[in-house]
PDB file of C-alpha atoms and ligand atoms in Angstrom:
ATOM      1  CA  MET F   1     -36.636  46.022-173.129  1.00  0.00           C
ATOM      2  CA  SER F   2     -37.644  42.823-174.848  1.00  0.00           C
ATOM      3  CA  ASP F   3     -40.841  41.258-173.577  1.00  0.00           C
ATOM      4  CA  ARG F   4     -39.176  37.897-173.678  1.00  0.00           C
ATOM      5  CA  LEU F   5     -36.372  38.932-171.306  1.00  0.00           C
ATOM      6  CA  THR F   6     -38.943  40.371-168.912  1.00  0.00           C
ATOM      7  CA  SER F   7     -41.089  37.243-168.993  1.00  0.00           C
ATOM      8  CA  ASN F   8     -38.074  34.931-168.576  1.00  0.00           C
ATOM      9  CA  TRP F   9     -36.824  36.905-165.565  1.00  0.00           C
ATOM     10  CA  THR F  10     -40.296  37.065-164.034  1.00  0.00           C
ATOM     11  CA  ALA F  11     -40.815  33.315-164.522  1.00  0.00           C
ATOM     12  CA  VAL F  12     -37.464  32.401-162.952  1.00  0.00           C
ATOM     13  CA  ARG F  13     -38.182  34.639-159.969  1.00  0.00           C
ATOM     14  CA  ALA F  14     -41.622  33.097-159.573  1.00  0.00           C
ATOM     15  CA  GLU F  15     -40.104  29.587-159.622  1.00  0.00           C
ATOM     16  CA  ILE F  16     -37.564  30.637-156.994  1.00  0.00           C
ATOM     17  CA  ALA F  17     -40.378  31.966-154.828  1.00  0.00           C
ATOM     18  CA  ALA F  18     -42.420  28.772-155.295  1.00  0.00           C
ATOM     19  CA  ALA F  19     -39.447  26.585-154.351  1.00  0.00           C
ATOM     20  CA  CYS F  20     -38.860  28.719-151.237  1.00  0.00           C
ATOM     21  CA  GLU F  21     -42.488  28.258-150.279  1.00  0.00           C
ATOM     22  CA  ARG F  22     -42.322  24.466-150.713  1.00  0.00           C
ATOM     23  CA  ALA F  23     -39.186  24.419-148.553  1.00  0.00           C
ATOM     24  CA  ASN F  24     -40.709  26.708-145.916  1.00  0.00           C
ATOM     25  CA  ARG F  25     -38.005  29.272-146.496  1.00  0.00           C
ATOM     26  CA  PRO F  26     -38.370  33.047-146.807  1.00  0.00           C
ATOM     27  CA  VAL F  27     -38.198  34.215-150.432  1.00  0.00           C
ATOM     28  CA  ASP F  28     -35.379  36.621-149.620  1.00  0.00           C
ATOM     29  CA  SER F  29     -33.194  33.747-148.377  1.00  0.00           C
ATOM     30  CA  VAL F  30     -32.273  32.941-151.995  1.00  0.00           C
ATOM     31  CA  ARG F  31     -30.466  35.294-154.346  1.00  0.00           C
ATOM     32  CA  LEU F  32     -30.631  35.029-158.095  1.00  0.00           C
ATOM     33  CA  VAL F  33     -27.210  35.439-159.706  1.00  0.00           C
ATOM     34  CA  ALA F  34     -27.879  36.037-163.397  1.00  0.00           C
ATOM     35  CA  VAL F  35     -25.137  34.283-165.351  1.00  0.00           C
ATOM     36  CA  THR F  36     -24.395  36.476-168.336  1.00  0.00           C
ATOM     37  CA  LYS F  37     -21.488  34.639-169.962  1.00  0.00           C
ATOM     38  CA  TYR F  38     -23.406  34.024-173.212  1.00  0.00           C
ATOM     39  CA  ALA F  39     -25.574  37.157-173.023  1.00  0.00           C
ATOM     40  CA  GLU F  40     -25.228  40.243-175.163  1.00  0.00           C
ATOM     41  CA  MET F  41     -24.532  43.461-173.309  1.00  0.00           C
ATOM     42  CA  ASP F  42     -27.972  44.830-174.255  1.00  0.00           C
ATOM     43  CA  TRP F  43     -29.604  41.897-172.510  1.00  0.00           C
ATOM     44  CA  VAL F  44     -27.438  42.423-169.452  1.00  0.00           C
ATOM     45  CA  ARG F  45     -28.441  46.091-169.325  1.00  0.00           C
ATOM     46  CA  GLY F  46     -32.046  45.014-169.728  1.00  0.00           C
ATOM     47  CA  LEU F  47     -31.796  42.742-166.709  1.00  0.00           C
ATOM     48  CA  VAL F  48     -30.247  45.468-164.591  1.00  0.00           C
ATOM     49  CA  ALA F  49     -33.049  47.815-165.650  1.00  0.00           C
ATOM     50  CA  LEU F  50     -35.555  45.212-164.435  1.00  0.00           C
ATOM     51  CA  GLY F  51     -33.895  45.268-161.016  1.00  0.00           C
ATOM     52  CA  GLN F  52     -31.432  42.377-161.297  1.00  0.00           C
ATOM     53  CA  THR F  53     -28.348  43.337-159.280  1.00  0.00           C
ATOM     54  CA  ALA F  54     -26.167  40.222-159.037  1.00  0.00           C
ATOM     55  CA  LEU F  55     -24.499  39.208-162.300  1.00  0.00           C
ATOM     56  CA  GLY F  56     -22.195  36.223-162.779  1.00  0.00           C
ATOM     57  CA  GLU F  57     -19.415  35.718-165.297  1.00  0.00           C
ATOM     58  CA  ASN F  58     -17.227  32.656-165.569  1.00  0.00           C
ATOM     59  CA  ARG F  59     -14.261  34.256-167.329  1.00  0.00           C
ATOM     60  CA  PRO F  60     -12.251  36.856-165.394  1.00  0.00           C
ATOM     61  CA  GLN F  61     -11.437  38.874-168.525  1.00  0.00           C
ATOM     62  CA  GLN F  62     -15.081  39.241-169.551  1.00  0.00           C
ATOM     63  CA  LEU F  63     -16.062  40.151-165.984  1.00  0.00           C
ATOM     64  CA  ILE F  64     -13.437  42.917-165.917  1.00  0.00           C
ATOM     65  CA  GLU F  65     -14.509  44.328-169.282  1.00  0.00           C
ATOM     66  CA  ARG F  66     -18.204  44.242-168.478  1.00  0.00           C
ATOM     67  CA  ALA F  67     -17.871  45.580-164.950  1.00  0.00           C
ATOM     68  CA  GLY F  68     -15.951  48.496-166.419  1.00  0.00           C
ATOM     69  CA  THR F  69     -18.775  49.398-168.782  1.00  0.00           C
ATOM     70  CA  LEU F  70     -21.791  48.638-166.593  1.00  0.00           C
ATOM     71  CA  GLN F  71     -22.004  50.184-163.168  1.00  0.00           C
ATOM     72  CA  GLY F  72     -24.778  49.638-160.684  1.00  0.00           C
ATOM     73  CA  ALA F  73     -24.412  45.856-160.699  1.00  0.00           C
ATOM     74  CA  GLU F  74     -22.634  43.441-158.411  1.00  0.00           C
ATOM     75  CA  TRP F  75     -20.333  41.085-160.310  1.00  0.00           C
ATOM     76  CA  HIS F  76     -19.748  37.507-159.213  1.00  0.00           C
ATOM     77  CA  LEU F  77     -16.912  35.418-160.615  1.00  0.00           C
ATOM     78  CA  ILE F  78     -18.200  31.862-160.931  1.00  0.00           C
ATOM     79  CA  GLY F  79     -15.564  30.230-163.169  1.00  0.00           C
ATOM     80  CA  HIS F  80     -11.992  29.078-162.787  1.00  0.00           C
ATOM     81  CA  LEU F  81      -9.524  31.736-161.644  1.00  0.00           C
ATOM     82  CA  GLN F  82      -5.821  31.438-162.373  1.00  0.00           C
ATOM     83  CA  ARG F  83      -3.478  32.882-159.800  1.00  0.00           C
ATOM     84  CA  ASN F  84      -1.996  35.317-162.312  1.00  0.00           C
ATOM     85  CA  LYS F  85      -5.445  36.891-162.887  1.00  0.00           C
ATOM     86  CA  VAL F  86      -6.189  37.605-159.231  1.00  0.00           C
ATOM     87  CA  ARG F  87      -4.814  41.140-159.134  1.00  0.00           C
ATOM     88  CA  ALA F  88      -6.749  42.247-162.199  1.00  0.00           C
ATOM     89  CA  VAL F  89     -10.093  40.795-161.199  1.00  0.00           C
ATOM     90  CA  LEU F  90     -10.237  41.547-157.464  1.00  0.00           C
ATOM     91  CA  PRO F  91     -11.252  45.215-157.747  1.00  0.00           C
ATOM     92  CA  PHE F  92     -14.297  44.240-159.853  1.00  0.00           C
ATOM     93  CA  ALA F  93     -15.571  41.049-158.213  1.00  0.00           C
ATOM     94  CA  SER F  94     -17.812  41.387-155.200  1.00  0.00           C
ATOM     95  CA  CYS F  95     -17.892  37.625-154.683  1.00  0.00           C
ATOM     96  CA  ILE F  96     -15.715  34.807-156.044  1.00  0.00           C
ATOM     97  CA  HIS F  97     -17.571  31.470-156.083  1.00  0.00           C
ATOM     98  CA  SER F  98     -14.775  29.385-157.534  1.00  0.00           C
ATOM     99  CA  ILE F  99     -11.959  29.032-154.996  1.00  0.00           C
ATOM    100  CA  ASP F 100     -10.653  25.574-155.820  1.00  0.00           C
ATOM    101  CA  SER F 101      -7.370  25.378-153.887  1.00  0.00           C
ATOM    102  CA  LEU F 102      -5.682  26.651-150.762  1.00  0.00           C
ATOM    103  CA  LYS F 103      -2.936  28.108-152.974  1.00  0.00           C
ATOM    104  CA  LEU F 104      -5.455  30.237-154.865  1.00  0.00           C
ATOM    105  CA  LEU F 105      -7.092  31.395-151.637  1.00  0.00           C
ATOM    106  CA  ALA F 106      -3.715  32.321-150.158  1.00  0.00           C
ATOM    107  CA  ARG F 107      -2.875  34.330-153.279  1.00  0.00           C
ATOM    108  CA  ILE F 108      -6.203  36.164-153.060  1.00  0.00           C
ATOM    109  CA  GLY F 109      -5.553  36.986-149.413  1.00  0.00           C
ATOM    110  CA  GLU F 110      -2.108  38.327-150.227  1.00  0.00           C
ATOM    111  CA  ILE F 111      -3.251  40.567-153.100  1.00  0.00           C
ATOM    112  CA  ALA F 112      -6.393  41.669-151.259  1.00  0.00           C
ATOM    113  CA  GLY F 113      -4.156  42.836-148.421  1.00  0.00           C
ATOM    114  CA  GLU F 114      -2.074  44.888-150.849  1.00  0.00           C
ATOM    115  CA  LEU F 115      -5.169  46.412-152.429  1.00  0.00           C
ATOM    116  CA  GLY F 116      -6.953  47.057-149.145  1.00  0.00           C
ATOM    117  CA  LEU F 117      -9.863  44.772-150.071  1.00  0.00           C
ATOM    118  CA  THR F 118     -11.681  41.978-148.230  1.00  0.00           C
ATOM    119  CA  PRO F 119     -13.417  39.929-150.927  1.00  0.00           C
ATOM    120  CA  ARG F 120     -16.209  37.480-150.139  1.00  0.00           C
ATOM    121  CA  VAL F 121     -15.279  34.069-151.416  1.00  0.00           C
ATOM    122  CA  LEU F 122     -16.852  30.617-151.623  1.00  0.00           C
ATOM    123  CA  LEU F 123     -15.032  27.299-151.699  1.00  0.00           C
ATOM    124  CA  GLU F 124     -15.924  25.273-154.789  1.00  0.00           C
ATOM    125  CA  VAL F 125     -16.274  21.623-153.885  1.00  0.00           C
ATOM    126  CA  ASN F 126     -16.550  18.810-156.391  1.00  0.00           C
ATOM    127  CA  VAL F 127     -18.918  16.705-154.307  1.00  0.00           C
ATOM    128  CA  SER F 128     -20.062  14.619-157.256  1.00  0.00           C
ATOM    129  CA  GLY F 129     -16.476  13.449-157.805  1.00  0.00           C
ATOM    130  CA  GLU F 130     -16.673  13.893-161.587  1.00  0.00           C
ATOM    131  CA  GLU F 131     -13.168  14.070-162.993  1.00  0.00           C
ATOM    132  CA  SER F 132     -14.027  16.840-165.426  1.00  0.00           C
ATOM    133  CA  LYS F 133     -14.950  19.282-162.650  1.00  0.00           C
ATOM    134  CA  ASP F 134     -12.829  21.839-160.831  1.00  0.00           C
ATOM    135  CA  GLY F 135     -12.972  22.251-157.109  1.00  0.00           C
ATOM    136  CA  PHE F 136     -11.665  20.896-153.844  1.00  0.00           C
ATOM    137  CA  SER F 137     -12.542  17.288-153.136  1.00  0.00           C
ATOM    138  CA  ALA F 138     -14.517  16.907-149.915  1.00  0.00           C
ATOM    139  CA  ALA F 139     -11.457  15.247-148.357  1.00  0.00           C
ATOM    140  CA  THR F 140      -9.120  18.092-149.367  1.00  0.00           C
ATOM    141  CA  VAL F 141     -11.384  20.829-148.099  1.00  0.00           C
ATOM    142  CA  ARG F 142     -11.680  19.001-144.745  1.00  0.00           C
ATOM    143  CA  GLY F 143      -7.916  18.594-144.559  1.00  0.00           C
ATOM    144  CA  ASP F 144      -7.196  22.196-145.548  1.00  0.00           C
ATOM    145  CA  TRP F 145      -9.916  23.696-143.342  1.00  0.00           C
ATOM    146  CA  PRO F 146      -7.583  24.934-140.552  1.00  0.00           C
ATOM    147  CA  GLN F 147      -5.290  26.683-143.075  1.00  0.00           C
ATOM    148  CA  ILE F 148      -8.249  28.029-145.064  1.00  0.00           C
ATOM    149  CA  GLN F 149      -9.582  29.769-141.970  1.00  0.00           C
ATOM    150  CA  ALA F 150      -6.167  31.277-141.263  1.00  0.00           C
ATOM    151  CA  VAL F 151      -6.015  33.180-144.580  1.00  0.00           C
ATOM    152  CA  GLU F 152      -6.322  36.906-143.931  1.00  0.00           C
ATOM    153  CA  ASN F 153      -8.112  39.625-145.911  1.00  0.00           C
ATOM    154  CA  VAL F 154     -10.820  37.311-147.219  1.00  0.00           C
ATOM    155  CA  THR F 155     -14.313  36.482-145.964  1.00  0.00           C
ATOM    156  CA  VAL F 156     -14.945  32.793-146.529  1.00  0.00           C
ATOM    157  CA  ALA F 157     -18.734  32.903-146.736  1.00  0.00           C
ATOM    158  CA  GLY F 158     -19.733  29.415-147.857  1.00  0.00           C
ATOM    159  CA  LEU F 159     -19.502  26.643-150.427  1.00  0.00           C
ATOM    160  CA  MET F 160     -20.313  26.258-154.111  1.00  0.00           C
ATOM    161  CA  THR F 161     -20.842  23.218-156.296  1.00  0.00           C
ATOM    162  CA  MET F 162     -21.856  22.204-159.788  1.00  0.00           C
ATOM    163  CA  ALA F 163     -24.121  19.172-160.100  1.00  0.00           C
ATOM    164  CA  PRO F 164     -23.699  16.765-163.001  1.00  0.00           C
ATOM    165  CA  LEU F 165     -25.657  17.853-166.063  1.00  0.00           C
ATOM    166  CA  THR F 166     -28.632  15.571-166.566  1.00  0.00           C
ATOM    167  CA  ASP F 167     -32.176  15.822-167.839  1.00  0.00           C
ATOM    168  CA  ASP F 168     -33.614  14.881-164.471  1.00  0.00           C
ATOM    169  CA  PRO F 169     -32.987  17.519-161.786  1.00  0.00           C
ATOM    170  CA  GLN F 170     -33.734  14.956-159.060  1.00  0.00           C
ATOM    171  CA  THR F 171     -30.384  13.299-159.769  1.00  0.00           C
ATOM    172  CA  ALA F 172     -28.731  16.505-158.537  1.00  0.00           C
ATOM    173  CA  ARG F 173     -30.502  16.375-155.170  1.00  0.00           C
ATOM    174  CA  PRO F 174     -27.988  14.106-153.382  1.00  0.00           C
ATOM    175  CA  VAL F 175     -25.132  16.299-154.637  1.00  0.00           C
ATOM    176  CA  PHE F 176     -26.769  19.431-153.226  1.00  0.00           C
ATOM    177  CA  ARG F 177     -27.537  17.636-149.986  1.00  0.00           C
ATOM    178  CA  ARG F 178     -23.911  16.512-149.621  1.00  0.00           C
ATOM    179  CA  LEU F 179     -22.721  20.100-150.077  1.00  0.00           C
ATOM    180  CA  ARG F 180     -25.079  21.284-147.337  1.00  0.00           C
ATOM    181  CA  GLU F 181     -23.938  18.494-145.000  1.00  0.00           C
ATOM    182  CA  LEU F 182     -20.294  19.331-145.696  1.00  0.00           C
ATOM    183  CA  ARG F 183     -21.031  22.978-144.932  1.00  0.00           C
ATOM    184  CA  ASP F 184     -22.653  21.982-141.621  1.00  0.00           C
ATOM    185  CA  GLU F 185     -19.663  19.816-140.760  1.00  0.00           C
ATOM    186  CA  LEU F 186     -17.090  22.544-141.536  1.00  0.00           C
ATOM    187  CA  GLN F 187     -19.163  25.114-139.680  1.00  0.00           C
ATOM    188  CA  ALA F 188     -19.244  22.874-136.608  1.00  0.00           C
ATOM    189  CA  SER F 189     -15.449  22.960-136.422  1.00  0.00           C
ATOM    190  CA  ALA F 190     -15.059  26.616-137.445  1.00  0.00           C
ATOM    191  CA  GLN F 191     -13.283  29.287-135.487  1.00  0.00           C
ATOM    192  CA  PRO F 192     -15.392  32.063-133.990  1.00  0.00           C
ATOM    193  CA  GLY F 193     -16.177  34.674-136.633  1.00  0.00           C
ATOM    194  CA  ILE F 194     -16.395  32.211-139.536  1.00  0.00           C
ATOM    195  CA  ALA F 195     -19.954  31.909-140.875  1.00  0.00           C
ATOM    196  CA  LEU F 196     -20.511  29.624-143.846  1.00  0.00           C
ATOM    197  CA  SER F 197     -23.922  31.082-144.554  1.00  0.00           C
ATOM    198  CA  GLU F 198     -23.867  30.740-148.345  1.00  0.00           C
ATOM    199  CA  LEU F 199     -24.538  27.683-150.492  1.00  0.00           C
ATOM    200  CA  SER F 200     -24.101  28.548-154.169  1.00  0.00           C
ATOM    201  CA  MET F 201     -25.846  25.709-155.970  1.00  0.00           C
ATOM    202  CA  GLY F 202     -28.459  25.296-158.676  1.00  0.00           C
ATOM    203  CA  MET F 203     -28.441  26.352-162.340  1.00  0.00           C
ATOM    204  CA  SER F 204     -31.131  26.646-165.037  1.00  0.00           C
ATOM    205  CA  GLY F 205     -32.096  22.982-164.970  1.00  0.00           C
ATOM    206  CA  ASP F 206     -32.015  22.287-161.249  1.00  0.00           C
ATOM    207  CA  PHE F 207     -32.318  25.479-159.200  1.00  0.00           C
ATOM    208  CA  ALA F 208     -35.675  24.543-157.677  1.00  0.00           C
ATOM    209  CA  VAL F 209     -34.248  21.296-156.283  1.00  0.00           C
ATOM    210  CA  ALA F 210     -31.173  23.185-155.046  1.00  0.00           C
ATOM    211  CA  ILE F 211     -33.409  25.614-153.142  1.00  0.00           C
ATOM    212  CA  GLU F 212     -35.253  22.720-151.526  1.00  0.00           C
ATOM    213  CA  GLU F 213     -31.832  21.489-150.370  1.00  0.00           C
ATOM    214  CA  GLY F 214     -30.770  24.830-148.891  1.00  0.00           C
ATOM    215  CA  SER F 215     -29.246  26.872-151.716  1.00  0.00           C
ATOM    216  CA  THR F 216     -28.840  30.581-150.949  1.00  0.00           C
ATOM    217  CA  MET F 217     -27.487  31.592-154.374  1.00  0.00           C
ATOM    218  CA  VAL F 218     -28.747  30.127-157.623  1.00  0.00           C
ATOM    219  CA  ARG F 219     -26.642  30.764-160.734  1.00  0.00           C
ATOM    220  CA  VAL F 220     -29.043  30.908-163.651  1.00  0.00           C
ATOM    221  CA  GLY F 221     -28.009  31.675-167.224  1.00  0.00           C
ATOM    222  CA  SER F 222     -29.724  30.014-170.166  1.00  0.00           C
ATOM    223  CA  ARG F 223     -33.252  30.152-168.717  1.00  0.00           C
ATOM    224  CA  LEU F 224     -33.050  33.956-168.583  1.00  0.00           C
ATOM    225  CA  PHE F 225     -32.047  34.354-172.192  1.00  0.00           C
ATOM    226  CA  GLU F 226     -33.994  31.598-173.954  1.00  0.00           C
ATOM    227  CA  GLY F 227     -35.936  32.759-176.990  1.00  0.00           C
ATOM    228  CA  LEU F 228     -33.857  35.927-177.432  1.00  0.00           C
ATOM    229  CA  SER F 229     -32.200  36.322-180.819  1.00  0.00           C
ATOM    230  CA  PRO F 230     -28.599  37.435-180.918  1.00  0.00           C
ATOM    231  CA  THR F 231     -27.962  40.545-182.982  1.00  0.00           C
ATOM    232  CA  HIS F 232     -24.499  39.445-184.015  1.00  0.00           C
TER     233      HIS F 232
HETATM  234  C1  PLP M   1     -22.771  28.815-167.084  1.00  0.00           C
HETATM  235  C2  PLP M   1     -22.754  28.562-165.634  1.00  0.00           C
HETATM  236  C3  PLP M   1     -23.938  28.574-164.895  1.00  0.00           C
HETATM  237  C4  PLP M   1     -25.319  28.798-165.525  1.00  0.00           C
HETATM  238  O1  PLP M   1     -25.686  27.701-166.288  1.00  0.00           O
HETATM  239  P1  PLP M   1     -27.134  27.641-167.005  1.00  0.00           P
HETATM  240  O2  PLP M   1     -27.379  26.193-167.167  1.00  0.00           O
HETATM  241  O3  PLP M   1     -26.980  28.370-168.294  1.00  0.00           O
HETATM  242  O4  PLP M   1     -28.100  28.279-166.106  1.00  0.00           O
HETATM  243  C5  PLP M   1     -23.858  28.376-163.537  1.00  0.00           C
HETATM  244  N1  PLP M   1     -22.673  28.174-162.920  1.00  0.00           N
HETATM  245  C6  PLP M   1     -21.513  28.151-163.592  1.00  0.00           C
HETATM  246  C7  PLP M   1     -20.244  27.942-162.849  1.00  0.00           C
HETATM  247  C8  PLP M   1     -21.506  28.343-164.972  1.00  0.00           C
HETATM  248  O5  PLP M   1     -20.341  28.334-165.636  1.00  0.00           O
END
């Protein structure tokens, strides 16, 4: 495998470990989800060979195709999911980070019941309030929380957010903090059996800050593949 892929992966893992140490958190409290949406299949195989198990795709169709050709990995859907794609993607996705409405969650519960599955899902919340972003607003997720918890055949495991893209990762810190506070608030009013243990936050530019603010899943793409030359 390319030396560059190995050194990128090693560097990202070292930065995750360093951020955990600064935050007084165990290193295994944060999972790296390698976002492969722009990666060639050879690179993806290379990552899996290095020991990377969690892979993230933002388009359902590409996740389905890739999961069909590469076994031994755990595929996470991190991008927008239309209700008419739920049936096709559910058998391949071990975690869906991008639940952005009660209607979508209800549809997933219905189809999961038919297929005999219980997918892990995260609620995507647009805490920054940017108009361009998908996700529940904080107000909507609070309002829908009773109905969200009533959906069967799904495990609602936590929250996900995207911070605004900026050059300074510190500007993302309040966004990550708000997601953690919202998680704490929803957890405090949760029914028994609901555990919002996951916070999916942090990407290539800001994952260290996200870890300091409590992230349990960082979704890192471009940092892993920088310096690699595409073959086509
Ligand atoms: C592409 C993508 C990422 C990874 O972004 P990088 O900046 O390349 O690390 C993370 N989350 C989502 C939802 C994405 O679409």
